[in-house]
XYZ file of C-alpha atoms in Angstrom:
249
model
C 119.405 84.652 64.524
C 117.160 85.199 61.531
C 115.215 88.426 61.317
C 111.451 87.980 61.624
C 109.528 88.038 58.354
C 107.554 91.309 58.102
C 103.825 90.784 58.341
C 102.313 91.142 54.880
C 99.074 93.133 54.699
C 95.944 91.283 53.581
C 95.377 90.990 49.850
C 92.558 93.545 49.787
C 94.930 96.124 51.307
C 97.578 95.334 48.691
C 95.037 95.787 45.903
C 93.934 99.108 47.405
C 97.582 100.207 47.651
C 98.160 99.407 43.979
C 95.068 101.334 42.927
C 96.131 104.282 45.101
C 99.596 104.233 43.508
C 98.018 104.188 40.050
C 95.925 107.237 40.957
C 99.008 109.063 42.298
C 100.900 108.209 39.088
C 98.163 109.768 36.967
C 96.860 106.533 35.479
C 93.451 107.487 36.857
C 92.385 111.118 37.099
C 89.648 112.897 38.999
C 86.297 111.524 37.857
C 87.715 108.407 36.166
C 86.011 105.092 36.844
C 88.154 102.583 38.733
C 88.207 98.882 37.827
C 85.072 97.244 39.202
C 84.708 94.162 41.336
C 84.629 91.806 38.334
C 87.785 93.323 36.869
C 89.662 93.090 40.172
C 88.506 89.501 40.689
C 89.864 88.536 37.268
C 93.135 90.480 37.591
C 94.081 89.369 41.108
C 92.311 86.035 41.323
C 90.334 87.007 44.428
C 86.774 86.556 45.647
C 84.161 89.257 45.157
C 84.192 90.103 48.875
C 87.938 90.802 48.688
C 87.558 93.032 45.639
C 84.736 94.889 47.390
C 86.927 95.388 50.478
C 89.736 96.849 48.366
C 87.432 99.428 46.816
C 85.898 100.165 50.222
C 89.347 101.107 51.547
C 89.663 103.864 48.921
C 86.076 105.018 49.475
C 86.584 105.271 53.237
C 89.808 107.245 52.702
C 87.952 109.740 50.500
C 90.111 108.817 47.486
C 87.128 107.392 45.606
C 83.359 107.669 45.646
C 80.756 105.021 44.844
C 77.887 105.936 42.522
C 74.934 103.627 42.850
C 74.485 101.435 39.788
C 77.493 102.978 38.036
C 80.727 102.073 39.797
C 83.518 103.588 41.883
C 85.155 106.811 40.708
C 88.328 108.694 41.609
C 87.740 111.669 43.876
C 90.934 113.731 43.771
C 90.725 117.219 45.161
C 93.558 119.445 46.359
C 92.479 120.469 49.889
C 91.734 124.104 50.637
C 94.171 125.435 53.220
C 92.058 127.640 55.449
C 94.361 129.922 57.451
C 92.349 130.959 60.507
C 93.865 134.361 61.228
C 95.230 135.497 57.873
C 91.898 135.175 56.053
C 90.138 137.382 58.638
C 92.789 140.067 58.897
C 91.835 143.695 58.348
C 94.495 143.805 55.638
C 92.418 141.291 53.661
C 88.876 142.662 53.716
C 89.990 146.223 54.466
C 91.765 146.298 51.105
C 88.611 145.197 49.303
C 89.652 141.548 48.897
C 87.279 138.676 49.570
C 88.093 136.312 52.432
C 87.839 133.428 50.008
C 90.676 134.866 47.914
C 92.949 133.995 50.843
C 91.589 130.433 51.007
C 91.681 129.533 47.327
C 94.857 131.417 46.231
C 93.753 131.778 42.649
C 91.642 128.640 42.253
C 88.207 129.313 40.742
C 85.333 129.457 43.230
C 81.687 130.435 43.031
C 78.921 131.241 45.485
C 75.675 129.523 44.552
C 72.339 128.607 46.075
C 72.235 131.965 47.909
C 69.237 133.178 49.886
C 68.940 136.344 51.987
C 66.045 136.631 54.420
C 64.894 138.574 57.454
C 63.577 136.274 60.168
C 63.143 135.743 63.878
C 66.432 134.964 65.592
C 66.884 131.300 66.481
C 68.272 130.422 69.899
C 71.986 130.550 69.029
C 71.707 133.795 67.053
C 69.590 135.460 69.749
C 72.096 134.437 72.432
C 75.204 135.653 70.574
C 73.785 138.735 68.865
C 71.373 139.795 71.592
C 68.477 140.561 69.245
C 65.086 139.180 68.301
C 65.328 139.554 64.513
C 68.207 138.869 62.121
C 69.142 139.128 58.482
C 70.509 135.779 57.301
C 72.786 135.174 54.317
C 72.745 131.467 53.380
C 75.001 130.233 50.588
C 76.982 127.337 49.193
C 80.586 127.643 48.020
C 82.123 125.532 45.263
C 85.829 125.356 44.401
C 87.105 123.875 41.133
C 83.506 122.969 40.388
C 83.052 120.946 43.611
C 80.733 122.015 46.491
C 82.858 122.365 49.633
C 80.994 124.511 52.157
C 77.551 125.601 53.347
C 77.427 128.825 55.332
C 74.804 130.908 57.106
C 75.705 134.380 58.414
C 73.401 136.111 60.903
C 73.369 139.877 61.535
C 71.285 142.020 63.920
C 68.354 143.157 61.787
C 68.278 146.742 63.034
C 72.019 147.134 62.409
C 72.162 146.064 58.754
C 68.640 146.794 57.440
C 68.769 148.760 54.190
C 72.493 148.131 53.627
C 74.385 146.100 51.016
C 74.667 143.280 53.567
C 71.047 142.438 52.759
C 71.773 142.205 49.008
C 73.598 139.569 46.969
C 76.475 141.863 45.972
C 77.992 143.273 49.147
C 80.763 145.088 47.272
C 84.565 145.081 47.702
C 85.704 143.505 50.964
C 82.351 141.841 51.580
C 80.237 142.097 54.711
C 83.125 143.051 57.009
C 83.968 146.078 54.908
C 80.290 147.076 54.994
C 80.195 146.674 58.788
C 83.217 148.974 58.905
C 81.290 151.518 56.824
C 78.567 151.378 59.476
C 81.081 152.103 62.229
C 81.088 148.507 63.519
C 84.227 147.026 61.965
C 85.085 143.566 63.309
C 87.971 143.807 65.765
C 87.848 140.360 67.371
C 86.755 136.908 66.231
C 86.002 133.715 68.116
C 85.782 130.360 66.327
C 84.605 127.019 67.665
C 85.405 123.907 65.618
C 83.941 120.415 65.870
C 83.187 117.477 63.590
C 80.218 115.172 63.019
C 78.546 113.158 60.308
C 76.372 115.195 57.911
C 72.611 115.205 57.800
C 71.080 113.738 54.616
C 70.334 117.268 53.357
C 73.915 118.449 54.025
C 75.318 115.373 52.268
C 73.063 116.045 49.272
C 74.003 119.716 48.970
C 77.726 119.002 49.315
C 77.673 115.852 47.183
C 79.368 113.858 49.952
C 80.127 110.159 49.544
C 79.002 107.814 52.300
C 81.216 107.945 55.385
C 82.530 111.475 54.826
C 82.254 113.678 57.949
C 81.793 117.427 58.007
C 83.614 120.113 59.967
C 81.461 122.677 61.768
C 82.965 126.108 62.364
C 80.951 128.592 64.393
C 82.443 132.095 64.252
C 81.359 135.203 66.148
C 82.583 138.666 65.125
C 82.781 141.529 67.632
C 83.333 145.240 67.172
C 85.967 147.145 69.125
C 83.225 148.152 71.548
C 82.516 144.475 72.222
C 79.252 144.269 70.317
C 78.549 141.011 68.474
C 77.918 141.981 64.849
C 77.867 138.592 63.096
C 77.360 134.901 63.802
C 78.585 132.684 60.967
C 77.843 128.947 61.014
C 79.805 126.942 58.419
C 79.538 123.283 57.401
C 82.580 122.030 55.460
C 83.372 118.864 53.587
C 86.086 117.453 55.865
C 87.888 115.820 52.930
C 88.260 119.195 51.190
C 89.881 121.233 53.976
C 93.051 121.691 55.976
C 92.493 124.078 58.905
C 95.628 126.026 59.797
C 96.050 128.169 62.925
C 99.341 129.943 63.737
C 100.057 131.341 67.192
C 103.011 132.251 69.373
C 104.013 130.289 72.459
């Protein structure tokens, strides 16, 4: 009995596979323009709709990004491996190292678009922190020159007023080391993770191509006495992250 003939994927999938292989082989690098619809039509003898489908496959996978009126470009980015417990360990910030040093392992990163304000606590911050006013640190993080995360950290206003937490440079170890200096070192963290599509403003700030979701991480930090000392709300480019959590059975 003859073996059944394997089902061959549609032509647009085969074109996408060939382009993906070319990217993996280094024929196209991050930021390079991929062949356009006209070039694919001529090379593979296909209709425009088929060429458009092939490029759409790579765009939907996050391998490429479309720029209106310009073309489709390679979007290669080595994901950030965010280790949930290791990055928040006392050994990290207690030794004066930034949490982000654990995430990026030597890759260049910057904090930009930072604002620090004192304001009335919104509903979530008031519920978690149990206060009416908060200091808020809002910032954007970029790795290898690419925006990857928006973050807003909320602190009880009366706890951190007049400290380095309300300034741009919080010093070695960051805000957790400064909370320790105040006698409220974080001893326990809780994180909630979910995903959704970005708002137009989030997509603009993170430079997200159409169809790219974001990961929302909401973290609360508690002192040994059980007091909530920080609420951190993070919005991450889902294509730029791997979230890793290790735990014993």
